[in-house]
XYZ file of C-alpha atoms in Angstrom:
491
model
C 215.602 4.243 -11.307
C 213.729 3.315 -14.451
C 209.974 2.976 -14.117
C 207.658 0.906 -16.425
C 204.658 1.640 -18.479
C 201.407 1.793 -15.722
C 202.210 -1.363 -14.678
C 200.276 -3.216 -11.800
C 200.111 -1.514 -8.880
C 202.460 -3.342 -6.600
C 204.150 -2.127 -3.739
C 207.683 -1.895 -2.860
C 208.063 -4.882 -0.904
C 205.857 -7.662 -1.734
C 202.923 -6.721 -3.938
C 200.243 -7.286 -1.636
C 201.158 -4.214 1.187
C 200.018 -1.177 0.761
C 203.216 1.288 0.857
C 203.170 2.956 4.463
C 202.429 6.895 3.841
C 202.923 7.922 7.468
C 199.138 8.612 7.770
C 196.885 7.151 10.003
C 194.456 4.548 8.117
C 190.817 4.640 8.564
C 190.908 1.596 10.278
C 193.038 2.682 13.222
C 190.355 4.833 14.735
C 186.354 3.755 15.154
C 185.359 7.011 14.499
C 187.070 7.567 11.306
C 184.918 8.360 8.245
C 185.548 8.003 4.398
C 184.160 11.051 2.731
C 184.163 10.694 -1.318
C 185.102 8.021 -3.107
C 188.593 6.183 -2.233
C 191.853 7.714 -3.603
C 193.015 5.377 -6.711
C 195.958 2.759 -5.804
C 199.459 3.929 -5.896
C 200.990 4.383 -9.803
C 203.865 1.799 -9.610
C 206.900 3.141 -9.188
C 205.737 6.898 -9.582
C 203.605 7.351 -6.426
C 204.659 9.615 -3.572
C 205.122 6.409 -1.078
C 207.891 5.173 -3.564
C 209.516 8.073 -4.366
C 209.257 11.104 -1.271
C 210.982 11.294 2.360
C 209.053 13.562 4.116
C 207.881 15.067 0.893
C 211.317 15.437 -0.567
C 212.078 13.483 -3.467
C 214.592 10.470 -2.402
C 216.579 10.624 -5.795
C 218.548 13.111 -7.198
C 217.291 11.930 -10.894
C 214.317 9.733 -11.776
C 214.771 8.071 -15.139
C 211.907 8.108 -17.631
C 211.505 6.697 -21.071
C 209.055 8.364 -22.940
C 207.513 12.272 -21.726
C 204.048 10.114 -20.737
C 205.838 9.075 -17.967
C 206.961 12.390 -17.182
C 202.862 13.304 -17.681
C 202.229 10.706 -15.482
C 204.619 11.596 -12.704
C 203.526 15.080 -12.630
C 199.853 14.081 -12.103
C 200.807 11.182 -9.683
C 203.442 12.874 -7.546
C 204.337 16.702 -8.558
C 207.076 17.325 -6.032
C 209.332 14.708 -7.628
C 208.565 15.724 -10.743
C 211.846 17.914 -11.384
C 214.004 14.655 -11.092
C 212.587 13.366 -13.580
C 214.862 12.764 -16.776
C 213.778 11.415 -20.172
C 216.868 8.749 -21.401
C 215.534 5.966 -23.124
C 215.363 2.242 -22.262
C 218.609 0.673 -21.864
C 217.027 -2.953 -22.298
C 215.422 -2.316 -25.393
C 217.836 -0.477 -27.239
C 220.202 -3.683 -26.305
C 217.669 -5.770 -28.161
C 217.221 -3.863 -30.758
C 221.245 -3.690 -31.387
C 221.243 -6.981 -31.210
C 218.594 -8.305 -34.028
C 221.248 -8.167 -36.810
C 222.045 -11.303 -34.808
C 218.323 -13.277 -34.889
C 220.023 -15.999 -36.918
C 222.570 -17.239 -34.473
C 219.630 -16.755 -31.782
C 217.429 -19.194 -33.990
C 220.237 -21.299 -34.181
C 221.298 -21.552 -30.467
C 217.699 -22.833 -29.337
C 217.359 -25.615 -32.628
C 215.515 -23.043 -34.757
C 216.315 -24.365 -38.410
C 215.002 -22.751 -41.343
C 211.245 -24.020 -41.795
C 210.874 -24.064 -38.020
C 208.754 -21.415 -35.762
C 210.043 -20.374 -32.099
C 207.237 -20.168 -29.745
C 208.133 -18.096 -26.563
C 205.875 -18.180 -23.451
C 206.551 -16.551 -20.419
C 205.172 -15.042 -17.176
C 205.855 -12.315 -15.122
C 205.291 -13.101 -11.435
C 202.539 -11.151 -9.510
C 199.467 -13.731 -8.694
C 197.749 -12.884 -12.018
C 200.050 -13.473 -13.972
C 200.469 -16.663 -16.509
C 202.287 -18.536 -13.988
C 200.571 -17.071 -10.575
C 198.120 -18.344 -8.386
C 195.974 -15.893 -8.256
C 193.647 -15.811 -11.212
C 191.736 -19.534 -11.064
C 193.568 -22.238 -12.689
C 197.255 -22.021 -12.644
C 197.751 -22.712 -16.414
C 201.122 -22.094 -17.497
C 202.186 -25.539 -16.122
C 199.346 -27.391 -18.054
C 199.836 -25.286 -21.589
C 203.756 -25.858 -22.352
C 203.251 -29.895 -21.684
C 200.050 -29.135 -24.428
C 202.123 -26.970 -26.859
C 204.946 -29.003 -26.770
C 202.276 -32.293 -27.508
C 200.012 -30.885 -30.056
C 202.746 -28.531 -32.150
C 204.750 -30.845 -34.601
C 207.929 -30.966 -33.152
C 209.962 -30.046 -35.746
C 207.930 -27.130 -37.538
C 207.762 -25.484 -33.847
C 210.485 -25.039 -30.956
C 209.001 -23.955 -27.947
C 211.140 -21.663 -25.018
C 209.799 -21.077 -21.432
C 210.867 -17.197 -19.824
C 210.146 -17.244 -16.435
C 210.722 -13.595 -14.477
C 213.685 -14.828 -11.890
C 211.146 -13.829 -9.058
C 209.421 -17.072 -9.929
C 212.867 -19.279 -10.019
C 213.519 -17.175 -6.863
C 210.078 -17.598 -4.956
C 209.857 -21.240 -5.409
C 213.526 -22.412 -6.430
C 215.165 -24.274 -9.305
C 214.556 -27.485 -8.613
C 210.419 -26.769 -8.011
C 210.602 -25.375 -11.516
C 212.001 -27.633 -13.072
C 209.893 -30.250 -11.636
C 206.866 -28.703 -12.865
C 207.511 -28.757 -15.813
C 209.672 -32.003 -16.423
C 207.270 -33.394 -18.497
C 207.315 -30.797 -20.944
C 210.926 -30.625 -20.836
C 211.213 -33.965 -21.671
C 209.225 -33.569 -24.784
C 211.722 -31.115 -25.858
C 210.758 -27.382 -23.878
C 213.841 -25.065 -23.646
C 214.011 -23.153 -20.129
C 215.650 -19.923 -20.994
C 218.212 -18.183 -18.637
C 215.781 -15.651 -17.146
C 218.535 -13.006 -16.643
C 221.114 -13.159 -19.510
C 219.266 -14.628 -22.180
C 215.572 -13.856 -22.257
C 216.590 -11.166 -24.742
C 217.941 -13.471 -27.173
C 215.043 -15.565 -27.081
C 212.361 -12.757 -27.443
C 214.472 -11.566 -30.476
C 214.383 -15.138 -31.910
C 210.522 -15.621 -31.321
C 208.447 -15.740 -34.126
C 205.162 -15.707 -31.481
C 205.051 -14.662 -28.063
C 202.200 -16.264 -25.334
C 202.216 -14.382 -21.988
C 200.621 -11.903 -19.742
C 200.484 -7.962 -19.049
C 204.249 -8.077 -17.830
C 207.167 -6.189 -19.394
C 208.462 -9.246 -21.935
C 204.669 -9.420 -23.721
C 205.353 -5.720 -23.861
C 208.710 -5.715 -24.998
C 207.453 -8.578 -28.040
C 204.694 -6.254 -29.413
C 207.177 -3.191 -29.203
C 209.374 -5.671 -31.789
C 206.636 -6.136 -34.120
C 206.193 -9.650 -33.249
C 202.805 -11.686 -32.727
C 201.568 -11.696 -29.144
C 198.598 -14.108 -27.559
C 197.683 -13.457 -24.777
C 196.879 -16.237 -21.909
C 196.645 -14.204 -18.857
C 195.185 -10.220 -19.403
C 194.177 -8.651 -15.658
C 193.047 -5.107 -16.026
C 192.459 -4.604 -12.926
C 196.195 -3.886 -11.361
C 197.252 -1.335 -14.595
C 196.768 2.522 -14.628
C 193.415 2.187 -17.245
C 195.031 5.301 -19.532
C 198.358 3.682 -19.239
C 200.327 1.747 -23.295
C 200.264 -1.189 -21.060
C 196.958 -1.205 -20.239
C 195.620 -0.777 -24.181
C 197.929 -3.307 -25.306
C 196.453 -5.750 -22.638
C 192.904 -4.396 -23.746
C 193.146 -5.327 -27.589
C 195.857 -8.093 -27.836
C 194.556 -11.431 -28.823
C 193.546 -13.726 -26.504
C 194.442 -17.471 -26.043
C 191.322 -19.637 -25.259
C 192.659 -22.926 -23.152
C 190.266 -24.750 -24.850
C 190.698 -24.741 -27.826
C 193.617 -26.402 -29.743
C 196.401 -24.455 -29.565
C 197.887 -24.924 -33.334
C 195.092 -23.229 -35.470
C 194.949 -20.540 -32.781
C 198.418 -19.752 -33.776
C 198.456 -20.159 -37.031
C 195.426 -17.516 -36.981
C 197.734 -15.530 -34.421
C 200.721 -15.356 -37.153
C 198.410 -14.868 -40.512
C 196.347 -12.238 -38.849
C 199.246 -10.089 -36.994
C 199.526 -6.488 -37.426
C 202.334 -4.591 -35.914
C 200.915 -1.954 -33.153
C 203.306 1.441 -33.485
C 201.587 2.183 -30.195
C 204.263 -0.420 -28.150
C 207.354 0.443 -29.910
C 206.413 4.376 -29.965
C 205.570 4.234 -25.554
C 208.724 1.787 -25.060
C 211.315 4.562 -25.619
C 211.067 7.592 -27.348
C 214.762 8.136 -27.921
C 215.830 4.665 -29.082
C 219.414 3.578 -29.306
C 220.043 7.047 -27.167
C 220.172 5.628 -23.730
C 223.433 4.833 -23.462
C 224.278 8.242 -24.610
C 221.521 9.880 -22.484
C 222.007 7.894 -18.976
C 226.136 8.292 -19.145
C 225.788 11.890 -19.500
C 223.570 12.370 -16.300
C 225.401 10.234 -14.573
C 228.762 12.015 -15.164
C 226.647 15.693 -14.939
C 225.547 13.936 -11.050
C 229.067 13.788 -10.140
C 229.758 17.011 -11.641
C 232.809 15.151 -13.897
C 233.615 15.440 -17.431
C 232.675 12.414 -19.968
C 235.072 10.184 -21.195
C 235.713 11.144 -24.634
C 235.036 7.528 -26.243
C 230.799 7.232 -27.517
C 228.673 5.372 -24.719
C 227.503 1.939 -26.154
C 225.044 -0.409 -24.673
C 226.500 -3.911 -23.603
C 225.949 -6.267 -26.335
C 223.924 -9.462 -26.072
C 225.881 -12.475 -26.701
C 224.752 -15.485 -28.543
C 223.329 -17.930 -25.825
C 225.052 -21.408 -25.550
C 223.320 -24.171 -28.444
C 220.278 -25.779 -26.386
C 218.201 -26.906 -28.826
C 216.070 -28.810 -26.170
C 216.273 -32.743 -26.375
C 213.530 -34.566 -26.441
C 213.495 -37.968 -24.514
C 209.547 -38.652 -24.723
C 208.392 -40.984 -27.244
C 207.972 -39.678 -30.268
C 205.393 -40.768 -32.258
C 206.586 -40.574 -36.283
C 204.367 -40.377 -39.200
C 205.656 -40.718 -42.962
C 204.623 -40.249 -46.340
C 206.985 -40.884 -49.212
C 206.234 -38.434 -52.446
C 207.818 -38.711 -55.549
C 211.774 -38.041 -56.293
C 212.077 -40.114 -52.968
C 211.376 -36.985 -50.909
C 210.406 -38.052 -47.835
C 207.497 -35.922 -45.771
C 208.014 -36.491 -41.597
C 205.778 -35.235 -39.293
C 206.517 -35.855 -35.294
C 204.799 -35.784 -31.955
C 205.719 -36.017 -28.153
C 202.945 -37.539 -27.247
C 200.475 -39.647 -29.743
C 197.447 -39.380 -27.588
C 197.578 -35.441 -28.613
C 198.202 -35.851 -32.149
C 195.932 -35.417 -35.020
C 195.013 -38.066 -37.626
C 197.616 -37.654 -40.272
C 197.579 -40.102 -43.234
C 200.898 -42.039 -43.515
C 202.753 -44.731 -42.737
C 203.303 -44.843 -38.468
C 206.888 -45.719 -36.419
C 207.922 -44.806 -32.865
C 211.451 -43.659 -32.204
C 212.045 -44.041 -28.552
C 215.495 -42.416 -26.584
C 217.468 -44.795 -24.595
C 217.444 -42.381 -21.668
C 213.665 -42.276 -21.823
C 211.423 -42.087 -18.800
C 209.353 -44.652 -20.377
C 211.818 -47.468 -20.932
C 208.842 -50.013 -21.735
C 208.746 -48.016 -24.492
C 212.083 -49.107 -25.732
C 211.213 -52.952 -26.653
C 208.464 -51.420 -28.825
C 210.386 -49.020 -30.677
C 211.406 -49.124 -34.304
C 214.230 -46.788 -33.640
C 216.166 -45.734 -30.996
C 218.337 -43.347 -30.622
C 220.749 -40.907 -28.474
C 223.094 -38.251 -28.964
C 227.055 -38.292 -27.236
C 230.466 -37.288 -29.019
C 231.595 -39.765 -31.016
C 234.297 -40.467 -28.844
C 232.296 -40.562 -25.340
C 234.139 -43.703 -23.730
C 231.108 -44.797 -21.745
C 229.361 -45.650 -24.732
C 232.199 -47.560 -26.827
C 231.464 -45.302 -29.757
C 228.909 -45.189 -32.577
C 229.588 -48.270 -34.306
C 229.559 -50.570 -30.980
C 226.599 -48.015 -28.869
C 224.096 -49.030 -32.426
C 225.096 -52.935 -32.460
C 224.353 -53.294 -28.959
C 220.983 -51.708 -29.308
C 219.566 -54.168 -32.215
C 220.916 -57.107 -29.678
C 219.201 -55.821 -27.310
C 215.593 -54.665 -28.931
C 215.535 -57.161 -31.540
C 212.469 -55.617 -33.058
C 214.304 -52.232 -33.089
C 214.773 -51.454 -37.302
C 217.357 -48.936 -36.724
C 219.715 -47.466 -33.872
C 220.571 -44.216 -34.443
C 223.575 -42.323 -32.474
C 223.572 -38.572 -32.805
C 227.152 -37.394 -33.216
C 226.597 -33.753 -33.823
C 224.018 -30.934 -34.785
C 223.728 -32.257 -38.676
C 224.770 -35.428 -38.490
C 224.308 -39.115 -36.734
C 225.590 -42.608 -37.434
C 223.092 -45.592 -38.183
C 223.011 -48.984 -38.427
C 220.272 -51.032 -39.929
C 218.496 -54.111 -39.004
C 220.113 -55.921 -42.194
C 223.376 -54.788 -41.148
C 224.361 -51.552 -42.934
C 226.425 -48.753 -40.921
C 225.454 -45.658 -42.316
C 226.365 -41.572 -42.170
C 223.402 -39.160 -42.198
C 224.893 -35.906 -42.504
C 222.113 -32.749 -43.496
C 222.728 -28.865 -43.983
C 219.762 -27.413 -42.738
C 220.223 -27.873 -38.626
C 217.601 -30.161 -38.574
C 217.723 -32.852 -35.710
C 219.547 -36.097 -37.440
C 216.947 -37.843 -36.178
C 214.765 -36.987 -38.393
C 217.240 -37.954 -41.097
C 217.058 -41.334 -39.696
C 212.591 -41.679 -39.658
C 212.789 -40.161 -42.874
C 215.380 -43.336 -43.897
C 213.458 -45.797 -41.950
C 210.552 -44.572 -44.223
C 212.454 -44.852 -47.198
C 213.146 -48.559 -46.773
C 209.879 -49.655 -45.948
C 208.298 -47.525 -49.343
C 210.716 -49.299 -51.469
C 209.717 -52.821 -50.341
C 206.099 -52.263 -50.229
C 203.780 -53.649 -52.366
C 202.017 -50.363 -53.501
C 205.527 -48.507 -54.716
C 204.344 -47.685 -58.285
C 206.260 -46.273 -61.047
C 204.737 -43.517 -60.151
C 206.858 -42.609 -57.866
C 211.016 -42.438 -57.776
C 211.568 -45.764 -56.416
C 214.687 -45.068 -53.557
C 217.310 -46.932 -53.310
C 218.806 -49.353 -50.928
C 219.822 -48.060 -47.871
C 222.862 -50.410 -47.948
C 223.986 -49.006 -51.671
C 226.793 -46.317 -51.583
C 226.147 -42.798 -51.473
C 222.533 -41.475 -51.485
C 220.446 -37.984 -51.348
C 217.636 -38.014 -49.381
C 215.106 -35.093 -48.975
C 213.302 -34.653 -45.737
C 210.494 -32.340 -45.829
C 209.112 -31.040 -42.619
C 205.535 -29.011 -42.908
C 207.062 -26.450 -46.106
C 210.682 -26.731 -45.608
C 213.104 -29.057 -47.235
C 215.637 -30.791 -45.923
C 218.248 -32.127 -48.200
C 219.909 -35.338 -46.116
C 223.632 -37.594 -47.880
C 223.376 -40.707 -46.213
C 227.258 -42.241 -47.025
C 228.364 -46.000 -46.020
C 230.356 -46.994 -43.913
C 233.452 -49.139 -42.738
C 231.989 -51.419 -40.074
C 235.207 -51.535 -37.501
C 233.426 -54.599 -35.768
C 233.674 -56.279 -38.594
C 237.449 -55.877 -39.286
């Protein structure tokens, strides 16, 4: 059994019961009298309710990952004390073999280079970011806001949940909750196989005093804070000072400049890291060795590795909202794109404005205003009759759409103009191809309008044959070939 790091003092069962000692409570008699202040809650997991049988210790081994637990269990519950065995954290030293591997992380949730993963998540007790127990329940309101007021493609934004919450009120609840953010693009991570990947891909981490806030800081990486209760944690506990000192989110406030401040003002804590394990990468080592010394048989002769943590299948989170697209076109025909789920949230930008609509959209009167629309299948999907047919059916049917755009793989997507033109957008930088295509949408309009000086790299024709776009997104660059080409409804 592996305890954590004074965290809140739940019980066994539910949380909210106090463990059953096999006393009598004060309550069960009239006459019974409290003399001196109350004994302090149970220590999670290191109490003698958790861990005695008629004061003899349940397990033949207790395992601890740093000597303050074993401080702590001595104080909390001295006749279980001799089980207890220092080996390490298991879970940690599998994330921290696996951040060689941050890249293909990034990559898996539609992290490109120039882009920031945000991770929230909750742990599950009623005070937690997620719980009900602590006023307003705000998890549910702040990922539809992140996702909103962050630029979608400078920020990705991942939900962990602890499975207790998937558990307590089921899939489908969940996801419900939080449709609308998900529809704006929110990523719902796997809460048991691939939180770890996530956490390891976060550049920021918003959550609460449970073990995955914990876990973050212990990394090095920024943490804010949304939910903090003090009340549940041993007060002299690492958990407890980390709660006491982290940053806090204010709901109030925008959310962007509180993370930019978040991520220019961040300095690692040793503290986390140094109370998460104190024999890192040695549990695997450590725990196989007591195990085989319990059964009194000799170790295989092979080294004891942790499990490694797979890359995570590529969900880069599609958004379906309305996006709401502004442009500025800069010299060299570079091509600056800046988009938002929803335009009520967004902040006055100077540019030139479009809205690119998805067919599948839960707005479809959204679709006969839209300059572009767009969706993503395999080229060869038969229910959509391909690229070529999917985009001319589109302009017949939105005949104000400028440009349909089908999305025919990570880098790359197939347009076709108003005028006529079927074109290839293919980029290197993982990018969503729709933003290729605003970024070409933009591109037309500069070079037609009346303020195009020779200032400024007049671009080409998006009809003319091969052409270089660059896409730049907040600071990163994207460079984008947009190639003609052979119309196969016109044959």
């Amino acid at each position: 059994m592996a305890t954590l790091r004074g965290w809140p003092h739940r019980t066994p069962d539910t949380g909210h019961r106090t463990p059953d000692t096999g006393h009598p409570s004060a309550e069960a008699s009239p006459h019974a009298r409290i003399v001196g202040p109350p004994p302090p809650p149970p220590v999670f997991g290191l109490s003698a309710p958790w861990l005695l049988h008629n004061g003899v210790p349940i397990a033949d081994a207790l395992v601890l990952s740093h000597p303050e637990q074993q401080d702590r269990l001595k104080e909390a519950c001295p006749a279980a004390a001799p089980t207890g065995v220092i080996a390490g954290d298991p879970c940690f030293d599998r994330i921290l073999a696996a951040r060689p591997h941050r890249t293909y992380f990034r990559n898996a949730l539609g992290v490109h280079p120039g882009r920031r993963l945000i991770v929230v998540n909750s742990t599950w007790n009623p005070e937690s970011l997620f719980g009900d127990g602590g006023g307003e329940d705000l998890l549910p309101v702040l990922l539809p806001r992140l996702i909103s007021e962050l630029p979608r493609d400078e920020y990705q934004v991942a939900a962990v949940l602890h499975p207790n919450i998937w558990a307590g009120h089921g899939p489908g609840q969940i996801r419900s909750w939080l449709d609308r953010a998900r529809r704006a693009g929110l990523v719902l991570v796997d809460p048991l196989h691939h939180w770890r990947q996530a956490l390891i891909a976060a550049d920021a981490v918003i959550g609460d005093h449970g073990a995955v806030s914990f876990y973050a800081a212990a990394l090095g990486t920024p943490v804010l804070l949304g939910a903090a209760p003090l009340a549940g944690l041993a007060p002299d506990s690492p958990v407890a000072d980390f709660v006491s000192e982290a940053p806090r989110l204010i709901p109030d406030l925008p959310l962007l400049p509180q993370l930019d401040r978040l991520l220019a003002e961040h300095q690692p804590s040793p503290q986390a890291a140094e109370f998460t394990t104190s024999v890192p990468g040695e549990s695997a080592t450590l725990l196989r060795r007591l195990f085989y010394a319990l059964m009194a048989r000799p170790e295989p002769p092979e080294p004891a590795r942790p499990v490694p943590l797979l890359a995570p299948p590529y969900e880069p989170g599609e958004a379906t909202a309305p996006l709401h697209v502004v442009t500025a076109c800069g010299p060299g025909g570079e091509v600056s794109v800046t988009r938002y789920a929803d335009p009520r949230t967004a902040p006055a930008v100077r540019g030139e404005v479009h809205t690119a609509v998805h067919e599948d959209t839960r707005n479809p009167e959204r679709l006969a205003l839209a300059d572009l629309v767009h969706r993503a299948n395999a080229a060869d999907d038969p229910r959509f009759g391909g690229p070529a047919r999917w985009t001319a059916d589109i302009l017949d049917r939105f005949p104000q759409c400028a440009l349909a755009v089908y999305v025919t793989g990570p880098d790359t997507c197939t347009v076709r103009t108003r005028e006529g033109a079927l074109l290839r957008l293919t980029g290197t930088s993982g990018a969503d191809p729709t933003l290729y295509a605003s970024a070409l949408y933009a591109s037309a309009l500069y070079a037609s309008a009346p303020y195009a000086s020779s200032a400024h790299a007049r671009p080409a024709d998006p009809a003319e044959p091969t052409r270089h776009l660059t896409v730049r997104t907040g600071s990163a660059r994207h460079p984008v070939t947009v190639t003609p080409l052979p119309d196969p409804l016109r044959g």
